[in-house]
Short mmCIF file of C-alpha atoms and ligand atoms in Angstrom, two decimals:
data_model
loop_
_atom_site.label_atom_id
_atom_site.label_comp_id
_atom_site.label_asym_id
_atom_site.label_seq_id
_atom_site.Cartn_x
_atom_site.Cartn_y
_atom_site.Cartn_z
CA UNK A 1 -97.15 112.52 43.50
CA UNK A 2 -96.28 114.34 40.40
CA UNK A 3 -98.77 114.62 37.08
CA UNK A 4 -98.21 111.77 34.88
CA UNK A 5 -96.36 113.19 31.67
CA UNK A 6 -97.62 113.69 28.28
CA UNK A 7 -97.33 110.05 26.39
CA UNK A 8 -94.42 110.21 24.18
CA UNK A 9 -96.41 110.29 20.62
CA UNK A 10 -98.42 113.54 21.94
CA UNK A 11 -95.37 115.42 22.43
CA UNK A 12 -94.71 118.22 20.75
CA UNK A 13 -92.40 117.39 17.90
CA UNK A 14 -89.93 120.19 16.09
CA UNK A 15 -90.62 120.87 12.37
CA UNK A 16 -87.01 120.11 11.88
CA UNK A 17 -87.85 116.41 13.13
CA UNK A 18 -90.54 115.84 10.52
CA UNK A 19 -89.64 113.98 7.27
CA UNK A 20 -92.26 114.32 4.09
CA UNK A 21 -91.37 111.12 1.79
CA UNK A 22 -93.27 109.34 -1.03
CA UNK A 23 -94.52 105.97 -0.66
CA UNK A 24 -96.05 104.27 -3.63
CA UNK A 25 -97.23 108.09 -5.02
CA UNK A 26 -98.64 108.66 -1.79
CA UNK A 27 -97.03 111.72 0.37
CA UNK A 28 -96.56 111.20 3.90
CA UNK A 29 -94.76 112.29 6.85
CA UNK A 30 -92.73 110.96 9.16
CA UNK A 31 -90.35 111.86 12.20
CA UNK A 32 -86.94 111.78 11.55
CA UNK A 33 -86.16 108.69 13.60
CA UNK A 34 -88.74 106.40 12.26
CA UNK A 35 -88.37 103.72 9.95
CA UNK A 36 -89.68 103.23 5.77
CA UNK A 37 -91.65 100.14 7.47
CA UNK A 38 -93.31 102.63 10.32
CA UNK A 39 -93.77 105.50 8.15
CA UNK A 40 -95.78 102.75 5.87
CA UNK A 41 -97.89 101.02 8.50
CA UNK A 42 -98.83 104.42 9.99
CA UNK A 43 -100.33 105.26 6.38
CA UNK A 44 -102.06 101.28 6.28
CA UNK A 45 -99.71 100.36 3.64
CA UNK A 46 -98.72 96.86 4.26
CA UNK A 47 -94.76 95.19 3.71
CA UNK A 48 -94.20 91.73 4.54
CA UNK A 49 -91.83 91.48 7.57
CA UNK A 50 -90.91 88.43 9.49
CA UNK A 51 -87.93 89.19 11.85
CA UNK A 52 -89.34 92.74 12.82
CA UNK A 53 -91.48 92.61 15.85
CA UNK A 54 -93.29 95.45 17.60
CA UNK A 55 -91.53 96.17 20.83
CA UNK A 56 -87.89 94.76 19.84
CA UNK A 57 -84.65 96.80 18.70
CA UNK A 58 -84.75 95.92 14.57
CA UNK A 59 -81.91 94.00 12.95
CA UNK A 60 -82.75 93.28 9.34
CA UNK A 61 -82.49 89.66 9.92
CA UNK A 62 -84.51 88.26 6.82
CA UNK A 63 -85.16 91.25 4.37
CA UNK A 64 -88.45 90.71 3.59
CA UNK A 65 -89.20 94.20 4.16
CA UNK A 66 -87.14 95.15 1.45
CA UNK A 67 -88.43 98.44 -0.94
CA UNK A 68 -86.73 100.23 -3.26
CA UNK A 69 -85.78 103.84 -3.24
CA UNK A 70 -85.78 105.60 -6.42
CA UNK A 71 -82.55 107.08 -7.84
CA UNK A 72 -80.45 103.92 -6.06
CA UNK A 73 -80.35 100.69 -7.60
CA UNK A 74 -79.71 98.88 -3.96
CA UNK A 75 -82.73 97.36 -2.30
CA UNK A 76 -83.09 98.53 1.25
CA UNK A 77 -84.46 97.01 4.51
CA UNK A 78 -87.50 99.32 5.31
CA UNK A 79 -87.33 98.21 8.88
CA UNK A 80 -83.60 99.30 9.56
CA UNK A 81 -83.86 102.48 6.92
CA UNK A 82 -84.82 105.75 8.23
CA UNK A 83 -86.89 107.94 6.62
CA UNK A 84 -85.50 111.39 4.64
CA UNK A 85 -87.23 114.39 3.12
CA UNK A 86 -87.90 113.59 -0.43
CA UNK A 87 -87.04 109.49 -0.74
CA UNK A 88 -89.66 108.23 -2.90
CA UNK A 89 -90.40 104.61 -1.99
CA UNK A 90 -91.71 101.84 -3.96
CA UNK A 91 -92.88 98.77 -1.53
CA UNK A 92 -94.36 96.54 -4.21
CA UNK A 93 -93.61 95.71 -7.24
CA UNK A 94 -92.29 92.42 -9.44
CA UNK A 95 -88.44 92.13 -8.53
CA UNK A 96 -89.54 92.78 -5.03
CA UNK A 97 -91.71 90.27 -5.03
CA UNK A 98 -89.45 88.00 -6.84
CA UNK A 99 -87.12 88.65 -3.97
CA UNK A 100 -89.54 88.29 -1.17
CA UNK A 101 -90.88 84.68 -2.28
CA UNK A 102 -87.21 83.54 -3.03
CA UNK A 103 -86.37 84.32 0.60
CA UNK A 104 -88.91 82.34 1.72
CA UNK A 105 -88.24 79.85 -0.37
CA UNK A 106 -84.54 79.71 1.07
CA UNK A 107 -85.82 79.64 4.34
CA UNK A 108 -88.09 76.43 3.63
CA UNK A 109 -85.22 74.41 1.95
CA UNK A 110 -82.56 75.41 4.51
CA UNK A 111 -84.12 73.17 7.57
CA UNK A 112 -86.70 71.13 7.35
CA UNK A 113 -90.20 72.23 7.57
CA UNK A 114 -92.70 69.15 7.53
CA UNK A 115 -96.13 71.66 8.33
CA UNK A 116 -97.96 68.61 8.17
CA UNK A 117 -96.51 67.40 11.73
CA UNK A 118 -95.21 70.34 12.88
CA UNK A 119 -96.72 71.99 16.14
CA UNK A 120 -96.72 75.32 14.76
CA UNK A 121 -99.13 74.25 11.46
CA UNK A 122 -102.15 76.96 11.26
CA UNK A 123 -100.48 79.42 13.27
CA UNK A 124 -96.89 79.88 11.60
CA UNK A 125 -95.69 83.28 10.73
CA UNK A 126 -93.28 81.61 7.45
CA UNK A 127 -96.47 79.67 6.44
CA UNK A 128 -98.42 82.40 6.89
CA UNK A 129 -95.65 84.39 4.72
CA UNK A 130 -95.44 81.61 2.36
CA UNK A 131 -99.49 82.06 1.32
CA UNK A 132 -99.30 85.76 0.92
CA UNK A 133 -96.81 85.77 -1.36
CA UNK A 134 -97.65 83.00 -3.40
CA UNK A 135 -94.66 80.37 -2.91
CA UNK A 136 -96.61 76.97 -4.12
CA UNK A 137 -93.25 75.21 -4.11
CA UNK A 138 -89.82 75.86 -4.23
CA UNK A 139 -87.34 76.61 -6.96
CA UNK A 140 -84.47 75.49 -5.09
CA UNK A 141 -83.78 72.08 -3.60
CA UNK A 142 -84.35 71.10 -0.42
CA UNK A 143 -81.02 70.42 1.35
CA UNK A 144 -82.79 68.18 4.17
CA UNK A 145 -79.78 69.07 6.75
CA UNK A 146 -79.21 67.02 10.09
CA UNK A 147 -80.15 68.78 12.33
CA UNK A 148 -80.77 68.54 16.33
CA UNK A 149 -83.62 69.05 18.92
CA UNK A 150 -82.88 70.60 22.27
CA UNK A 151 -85.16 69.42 24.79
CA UNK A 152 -83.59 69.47 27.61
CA UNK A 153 -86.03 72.33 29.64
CA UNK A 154 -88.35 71.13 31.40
CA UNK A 155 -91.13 73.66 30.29
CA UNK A 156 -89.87 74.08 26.21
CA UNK A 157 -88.25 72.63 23.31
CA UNK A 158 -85.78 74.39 20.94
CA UNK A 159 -86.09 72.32 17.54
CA UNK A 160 -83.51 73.72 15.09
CA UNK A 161 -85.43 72.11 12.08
CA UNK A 162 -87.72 75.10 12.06
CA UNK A 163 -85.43 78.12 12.77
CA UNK A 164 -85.51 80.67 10.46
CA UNK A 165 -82.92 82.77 12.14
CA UNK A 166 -84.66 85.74 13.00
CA UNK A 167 -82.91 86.71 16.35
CA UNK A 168 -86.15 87.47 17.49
CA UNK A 169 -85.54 84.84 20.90
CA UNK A 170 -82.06 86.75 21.14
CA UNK A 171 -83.70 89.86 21.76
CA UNK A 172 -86.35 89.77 23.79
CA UNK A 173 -84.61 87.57 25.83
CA UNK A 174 -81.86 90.41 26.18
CA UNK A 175 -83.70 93.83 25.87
CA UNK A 176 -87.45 92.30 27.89
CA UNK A 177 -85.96 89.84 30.07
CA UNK A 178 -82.80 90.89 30.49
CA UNK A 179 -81.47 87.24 30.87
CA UNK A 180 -79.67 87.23 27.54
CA UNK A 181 -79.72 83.43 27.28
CA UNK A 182 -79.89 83.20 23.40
CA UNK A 183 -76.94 84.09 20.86
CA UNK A 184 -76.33 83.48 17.06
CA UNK A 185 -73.47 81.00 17.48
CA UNK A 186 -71.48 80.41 13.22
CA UNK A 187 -72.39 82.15 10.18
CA UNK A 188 -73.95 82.11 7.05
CA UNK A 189 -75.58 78.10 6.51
CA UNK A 190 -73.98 76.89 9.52
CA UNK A 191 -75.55 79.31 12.10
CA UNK A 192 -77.48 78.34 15.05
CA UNK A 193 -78.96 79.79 18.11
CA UNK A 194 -77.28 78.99 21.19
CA UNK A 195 -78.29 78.73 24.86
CA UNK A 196 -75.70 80.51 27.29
CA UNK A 197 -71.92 78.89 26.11
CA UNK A 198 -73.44 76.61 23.86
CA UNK A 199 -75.18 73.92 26.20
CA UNK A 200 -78.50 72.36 26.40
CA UNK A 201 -81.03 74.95 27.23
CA UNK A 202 -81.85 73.00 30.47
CA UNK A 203 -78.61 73.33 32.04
CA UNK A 204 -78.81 77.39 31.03
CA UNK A 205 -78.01 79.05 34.74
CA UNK A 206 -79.58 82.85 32.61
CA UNK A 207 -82.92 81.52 32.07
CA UNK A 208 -85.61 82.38 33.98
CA UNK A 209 -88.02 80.20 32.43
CA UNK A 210 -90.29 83.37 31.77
CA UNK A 211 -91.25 81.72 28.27
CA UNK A 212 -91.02 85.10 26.07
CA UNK A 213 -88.82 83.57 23.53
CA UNK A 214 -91.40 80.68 22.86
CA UNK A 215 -94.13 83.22 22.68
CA UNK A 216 -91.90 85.72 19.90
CA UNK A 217 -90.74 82.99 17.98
CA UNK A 218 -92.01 82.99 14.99
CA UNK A 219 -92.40 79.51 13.83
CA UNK A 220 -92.53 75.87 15.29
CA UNK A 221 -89.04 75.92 16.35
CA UNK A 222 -89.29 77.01 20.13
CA UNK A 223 -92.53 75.61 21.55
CA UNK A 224 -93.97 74.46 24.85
CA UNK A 225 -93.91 71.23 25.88
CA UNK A 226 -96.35 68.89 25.84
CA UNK A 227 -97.93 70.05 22.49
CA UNK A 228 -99.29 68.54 19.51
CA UNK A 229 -99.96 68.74 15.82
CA UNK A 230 -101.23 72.03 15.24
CA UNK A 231 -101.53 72.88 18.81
CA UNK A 232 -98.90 75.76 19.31
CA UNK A 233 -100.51 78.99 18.93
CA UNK A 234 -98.20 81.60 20.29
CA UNK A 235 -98.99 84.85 22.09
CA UNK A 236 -96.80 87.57 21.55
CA UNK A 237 -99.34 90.15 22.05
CA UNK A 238 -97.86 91.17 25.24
CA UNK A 239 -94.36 92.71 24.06
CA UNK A 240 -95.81 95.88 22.70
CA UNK A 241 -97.79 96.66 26.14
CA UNK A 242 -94.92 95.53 28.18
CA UNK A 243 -92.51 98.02 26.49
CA UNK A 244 -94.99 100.74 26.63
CA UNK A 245 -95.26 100.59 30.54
CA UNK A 246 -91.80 100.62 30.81
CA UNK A 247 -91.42 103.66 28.56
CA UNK A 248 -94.39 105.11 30.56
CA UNK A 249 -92.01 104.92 33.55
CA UNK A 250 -88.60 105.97 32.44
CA UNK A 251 -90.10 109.22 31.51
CA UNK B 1 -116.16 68.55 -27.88
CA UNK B 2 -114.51 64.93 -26.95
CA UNK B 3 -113.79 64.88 -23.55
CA UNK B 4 -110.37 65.60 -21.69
CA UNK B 5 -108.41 62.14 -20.59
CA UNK B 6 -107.60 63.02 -17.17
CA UNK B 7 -105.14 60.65 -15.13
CA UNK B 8 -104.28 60.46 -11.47
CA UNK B 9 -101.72 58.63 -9.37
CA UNK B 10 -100.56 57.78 -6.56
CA UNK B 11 -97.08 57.54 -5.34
CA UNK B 12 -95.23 58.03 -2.43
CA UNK B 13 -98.20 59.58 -0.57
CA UNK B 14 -100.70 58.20 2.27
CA UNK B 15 -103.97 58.40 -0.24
CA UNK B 16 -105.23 61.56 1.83
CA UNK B 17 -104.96 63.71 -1.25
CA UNK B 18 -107.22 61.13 -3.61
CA UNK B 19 -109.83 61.28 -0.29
CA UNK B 20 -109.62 64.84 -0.06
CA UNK B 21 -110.27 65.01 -4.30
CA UNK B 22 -113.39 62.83 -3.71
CA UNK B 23 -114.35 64.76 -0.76
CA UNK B 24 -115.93 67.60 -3.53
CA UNK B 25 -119.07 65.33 -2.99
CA UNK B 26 -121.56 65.98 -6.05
CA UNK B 27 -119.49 68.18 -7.52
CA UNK B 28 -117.64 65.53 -8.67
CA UNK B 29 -120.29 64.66 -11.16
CA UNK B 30 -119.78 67.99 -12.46
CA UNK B 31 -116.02 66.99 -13.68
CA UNK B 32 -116.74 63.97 -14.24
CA UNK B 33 -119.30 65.45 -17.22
CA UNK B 34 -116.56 66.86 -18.98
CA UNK B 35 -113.80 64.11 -18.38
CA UNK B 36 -113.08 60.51 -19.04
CA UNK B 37 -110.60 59.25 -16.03
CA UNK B 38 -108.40 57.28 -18.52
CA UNK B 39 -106.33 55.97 -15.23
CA UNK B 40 -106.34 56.23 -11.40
CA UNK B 41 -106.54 54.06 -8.34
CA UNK B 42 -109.99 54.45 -8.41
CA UNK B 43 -111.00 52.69 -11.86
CA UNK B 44 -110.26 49.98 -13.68
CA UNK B 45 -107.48 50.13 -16.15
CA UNK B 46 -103.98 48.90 -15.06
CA UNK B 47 -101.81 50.23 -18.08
CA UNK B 48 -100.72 54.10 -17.82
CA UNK B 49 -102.21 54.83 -21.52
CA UNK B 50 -100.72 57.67 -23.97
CA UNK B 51 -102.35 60.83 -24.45
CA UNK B 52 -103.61 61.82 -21.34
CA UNK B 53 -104.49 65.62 -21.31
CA UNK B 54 -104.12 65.90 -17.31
CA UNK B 55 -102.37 63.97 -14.55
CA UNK B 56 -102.67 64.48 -11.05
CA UNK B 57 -99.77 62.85 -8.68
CA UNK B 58 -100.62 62.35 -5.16
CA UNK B 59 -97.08 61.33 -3.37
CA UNK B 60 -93.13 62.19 -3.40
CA UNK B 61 -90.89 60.16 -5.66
CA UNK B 62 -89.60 57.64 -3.01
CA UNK B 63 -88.52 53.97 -4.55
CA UNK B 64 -87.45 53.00 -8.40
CA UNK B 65 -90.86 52.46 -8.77
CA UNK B 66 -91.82 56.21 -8.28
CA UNK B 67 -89.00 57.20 -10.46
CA UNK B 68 -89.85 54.91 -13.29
CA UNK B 69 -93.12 55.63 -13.24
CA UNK B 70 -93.19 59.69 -12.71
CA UNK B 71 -91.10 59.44 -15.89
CA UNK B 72 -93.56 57.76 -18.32
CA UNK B 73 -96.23 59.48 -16.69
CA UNK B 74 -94.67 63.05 -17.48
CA UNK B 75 -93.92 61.61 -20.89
CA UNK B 76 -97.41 60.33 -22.13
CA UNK B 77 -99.40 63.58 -20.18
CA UNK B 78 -99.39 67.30 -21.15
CA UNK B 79 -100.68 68.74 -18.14
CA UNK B 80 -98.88 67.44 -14.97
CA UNK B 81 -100.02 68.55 -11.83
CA UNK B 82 -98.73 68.11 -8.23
CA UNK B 83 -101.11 67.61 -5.77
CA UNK B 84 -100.71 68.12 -1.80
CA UNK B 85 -97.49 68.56 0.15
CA UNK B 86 -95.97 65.10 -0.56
CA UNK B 87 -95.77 65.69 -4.13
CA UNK B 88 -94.76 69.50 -3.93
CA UNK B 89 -92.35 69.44 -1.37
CA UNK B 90 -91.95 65.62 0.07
CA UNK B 91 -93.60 66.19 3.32
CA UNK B 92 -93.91 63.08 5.40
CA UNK B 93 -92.09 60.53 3.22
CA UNK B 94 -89.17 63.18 3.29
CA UNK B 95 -88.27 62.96 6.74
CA UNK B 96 -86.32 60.23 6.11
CA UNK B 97 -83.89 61.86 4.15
CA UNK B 98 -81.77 63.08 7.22
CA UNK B 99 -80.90 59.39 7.25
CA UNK B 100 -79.12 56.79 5.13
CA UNK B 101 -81.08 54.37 3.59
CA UNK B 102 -79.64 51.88 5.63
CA UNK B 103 -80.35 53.18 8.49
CA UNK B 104 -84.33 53.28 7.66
CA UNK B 105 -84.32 50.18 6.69
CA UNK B 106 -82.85 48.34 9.88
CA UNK B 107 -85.19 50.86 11.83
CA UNK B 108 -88.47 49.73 10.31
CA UNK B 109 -87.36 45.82 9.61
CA UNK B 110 -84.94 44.85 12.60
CA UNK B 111 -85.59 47.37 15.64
CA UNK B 112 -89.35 48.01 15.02
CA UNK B 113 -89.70 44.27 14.41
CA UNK B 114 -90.08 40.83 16.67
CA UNK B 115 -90.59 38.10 14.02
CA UNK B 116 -88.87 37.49 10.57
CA UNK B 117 -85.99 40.24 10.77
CA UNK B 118 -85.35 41.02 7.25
CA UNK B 119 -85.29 43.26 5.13
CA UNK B 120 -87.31 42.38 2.05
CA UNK B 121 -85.58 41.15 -1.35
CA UNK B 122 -89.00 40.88 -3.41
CA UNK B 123 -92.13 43.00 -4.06
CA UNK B 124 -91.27 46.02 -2.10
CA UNK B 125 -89.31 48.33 -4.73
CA UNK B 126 -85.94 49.71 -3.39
CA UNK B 127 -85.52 53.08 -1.69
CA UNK B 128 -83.99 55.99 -3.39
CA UNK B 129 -81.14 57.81 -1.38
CA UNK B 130 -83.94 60.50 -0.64
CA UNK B 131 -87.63 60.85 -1.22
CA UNK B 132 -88.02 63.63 -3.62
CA UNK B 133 -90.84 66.36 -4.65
CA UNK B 134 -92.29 65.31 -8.02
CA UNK B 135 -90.86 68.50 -10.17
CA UNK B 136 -87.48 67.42 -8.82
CA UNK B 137 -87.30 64.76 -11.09
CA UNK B 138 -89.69 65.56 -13.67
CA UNK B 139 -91.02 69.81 -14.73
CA UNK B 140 -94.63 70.21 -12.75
CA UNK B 141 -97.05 72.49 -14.39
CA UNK B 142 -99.55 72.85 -11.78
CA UNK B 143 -98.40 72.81 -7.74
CA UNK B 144 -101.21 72.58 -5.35
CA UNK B 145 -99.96 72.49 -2.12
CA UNK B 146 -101.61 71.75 1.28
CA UNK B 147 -101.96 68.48 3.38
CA UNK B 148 -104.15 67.34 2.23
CA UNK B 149 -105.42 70.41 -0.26
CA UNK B 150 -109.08 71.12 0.69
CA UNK B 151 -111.67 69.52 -1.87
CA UNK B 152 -112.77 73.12 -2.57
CA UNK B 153 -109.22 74.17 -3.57
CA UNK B 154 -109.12 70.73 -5.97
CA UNK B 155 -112.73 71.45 -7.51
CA UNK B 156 -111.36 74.96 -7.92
CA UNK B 157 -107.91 74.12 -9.95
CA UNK B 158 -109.38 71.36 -11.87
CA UNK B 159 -112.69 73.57 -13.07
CA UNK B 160 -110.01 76.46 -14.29
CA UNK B 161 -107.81 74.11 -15.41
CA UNK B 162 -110.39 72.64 -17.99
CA UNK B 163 -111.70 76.27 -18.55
CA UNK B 164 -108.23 76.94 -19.82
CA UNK B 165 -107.88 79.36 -16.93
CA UNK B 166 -104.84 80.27 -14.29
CA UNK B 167 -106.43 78.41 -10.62
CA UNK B 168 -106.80 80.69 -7.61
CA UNK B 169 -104.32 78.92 -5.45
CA UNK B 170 -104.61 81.53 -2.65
CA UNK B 171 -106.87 79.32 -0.09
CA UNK B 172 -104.38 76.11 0.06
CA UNK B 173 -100.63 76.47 1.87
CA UNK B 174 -97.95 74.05 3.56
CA UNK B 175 -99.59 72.20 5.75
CA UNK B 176 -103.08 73.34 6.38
S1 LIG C 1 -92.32 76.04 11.49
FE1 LIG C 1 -94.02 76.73 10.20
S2 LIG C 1 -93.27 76.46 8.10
FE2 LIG C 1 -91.95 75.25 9.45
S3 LIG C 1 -92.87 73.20 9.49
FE3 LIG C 1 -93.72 74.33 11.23
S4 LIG C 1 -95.63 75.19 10.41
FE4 LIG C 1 -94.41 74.61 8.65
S1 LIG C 2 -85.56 80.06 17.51
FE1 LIG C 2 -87.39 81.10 16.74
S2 LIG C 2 -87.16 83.22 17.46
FE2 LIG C 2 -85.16 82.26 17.66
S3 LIG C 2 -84.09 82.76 15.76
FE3 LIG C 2 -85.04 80.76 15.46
S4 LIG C 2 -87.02 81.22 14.52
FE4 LIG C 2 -86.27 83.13 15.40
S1 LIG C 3 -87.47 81.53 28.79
FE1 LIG C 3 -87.11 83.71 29.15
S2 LIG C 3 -85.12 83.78 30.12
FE2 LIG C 3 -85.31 81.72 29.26
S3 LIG C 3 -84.36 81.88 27.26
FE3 LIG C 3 -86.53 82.31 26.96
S4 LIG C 3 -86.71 84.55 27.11
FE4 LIG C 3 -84.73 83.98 27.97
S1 LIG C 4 -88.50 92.59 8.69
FE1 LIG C 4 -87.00 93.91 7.92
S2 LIG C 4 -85.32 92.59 7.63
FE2 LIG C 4 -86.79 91.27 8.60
#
């Protein structure tokens, strides 16, 4: 049996690969192919994220992690924009945060989120999001949509009331699983995650029933059966050890 | 220094937010030093008067009653302030508003009921299309949100609030 190789942070990295940036006056560094948001959470500076989740591919799904970059008047993602030598970052300051509580105010008004009945209340990431930032109430009106519950599984319960759209189900359920189950289906207002070809969840011939989506997803909207008020506190603790192993043994 | 008029009422809302304001214990003697409750559910008076410095509305704006009423209320107070998740964002009296009016209606009074299938004429104001959050119908000054806000977050606001102060809103959220 062969050594067990270096882990992949202790090895050796080129000086060509290493980025020095500025993030809120602070100098850092950086490799090349990490992101603002990891460059900033390596240094304990803290960005509001919601779709981002340790262990899965980033998409930018909800721009909360947005930061400006001075000399461009465009906001940028910080989890989908790599670092470069000499981008000097601001993570915090009042349009951001004008644009941070406005997208979760968006996301509040665009289903319907009744915390007081919801499974999730106490241990929701968008409530959680929605206290940190100060949203009180909203500026924009509610739009109370019709909207349906899937629960067809016998194990779980996809409840499109409390989606938020983060594709976070969609990929672990394609890059940990490997089922691929979930899909955006319609754009804009009008999309919705999908099991398989669009059909109930329970008649879904991918899933496995393995329960990673319930445990990633964010807010009340996939849940285990069974549960009450208050009563759905998720565990998603296990992605980032589970994709470590795996790294562990590709190498 | 003459006291400040304060005002609270109840609307659309399950009273939770009035027990939670009460559950502040003896600290409630501590407001009540330094206001006169001109109106509430909890004293005496039936007329809304003028002049009230601060109003607190527990509830969403659900019948013509709530709608009537938010309206004088907002125009005889200088202070308004929206208090737990009803008010701010409809909560519970909300989820209705995925369905007609109708539809409610022959829910609670014909399938939910065995004798006397009918929907009321008298007495019980009619519904609004949709149950609304108080500062959509009328501008909110103050939003404390939470269901119901903790007394501690209520002592809180109301203490700055008559110290002329900004309240520390950071302990209450949706829900609880
Ligand atoms: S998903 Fe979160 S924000 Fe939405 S109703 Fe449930 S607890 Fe509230
Ligand atoms: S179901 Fe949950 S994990 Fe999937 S997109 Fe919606 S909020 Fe995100
Ligand atoms: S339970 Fe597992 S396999 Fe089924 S949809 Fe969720 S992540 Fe995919
Ligand atoms: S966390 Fe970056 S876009 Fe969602």
């Amino acid at each position: 049996m062969s050594a067990r190789p270096p882990a992949k942070s202790a090895a050796p990295v080129a000086s060509s690969k290493v980025k020095t940036l500025t993030i809120d006056d602070r100098l850092v560094s950086a490799r090349e192919d990490e992101s603002i948001l990891d460059a900033a959470r390596q240094n304990g500076i803290q960005i509001p994220t919601l779709c981002n989740l340790d262990g899965l591919t980033p998409v930018g799904a909800c721009r909360l992690c947005v930061v400006e970059v001075k000399g461009s008047n465009k906001l940028f993602a910080s989890c989908v924009t790599m670092v470069a030598e000499g981008m000097d970052v601001v993570t915090d300051s009042e349009r951001l945060q004008r644009y941070r509580k406005t997208i979760v105010e968006l996301l509040f008004s665009e289903r319907n989120h009744v915390c007081a009945v919801c499974v999730s209340n106490g241990h929701c990431e968008l409530q959680n999001l929605a206290q940190a930032l100060g949203v009180t109430h909203l500026t924009v009106p509610y739009r109370h949509p019709k909207l349906p519950v899937d629960a067809s599984h016998e194990r779980f319960v996809n409840d499109h009331n409390r989606c938020v759209l983060c594709q976070r189900c969609v990929r672990v359920c394609g890059e940990v699983e490997g089922a691929h189950t979930w899909d955006i289906n319609g754009r804009g207002i009008g999309a919705r995650v999908i099991t398989d070809l669009n059909q109930p969840w329970g008649s879904s011939e991918t899933c496995t029933g393995c329960g990673k989506c319930v445990q990633v997803c964010p807010t009340g909207a996939l849940t285990e059966k069974g549960k009450s008020v208050r009563e759905m506190a998720k565990q998603s603790r296990f992605l980032p050890y589970l994709t470590m192993m795996r790294e562990d043994r590709h190498e | 220094m003459s006291k400040v008029r304060l005002a609270t009422v109840w609307l659309d809302g399950c009273s939770g937010c009035h027990m939670s304001f009460l559950d502040m214990d003896e600290r409630i003697l501590e407001i009540a030093s330094r206001v006169e409750v001109v109106y509430s559910p909890l004293v005496d008076p039936k007329e809304f008067p003028a002049d009230v410095d601060v109003t607190i509305v527990e509830g969403g704006v659900s019948s013509e009653e709530d709608l009537h009423k938010i309206r004088m209320v907002r125009s005889r107070t200088k202070l308004l302030v929206a208090l737990g998740d009803c008010a701010v964002t409809s909560n519970v009296p909300g989820m209705r508003n995925t369905y007609k009016v109708e539809e409610v209606l022959k829910r609670a009074y014909f399938e939910n009921a065995d004798l006397k299938q009918q929907v009321p004429s008298e007495v019980i104001p009619r519904l609004l299309p949709r149950a609304l959050p108080v500062h959509e119908i009328v501008p909110v000054d103050v939003f404390l949100p939470g269901c119901p806000p903790p007394a501690d977050v209520i002592f809180g606001a109301l203490v700055s609030l008559l110290d002329g102060t900004t309240p520390d809103l950071s302990a209450t959220r949706f829900g609880r």
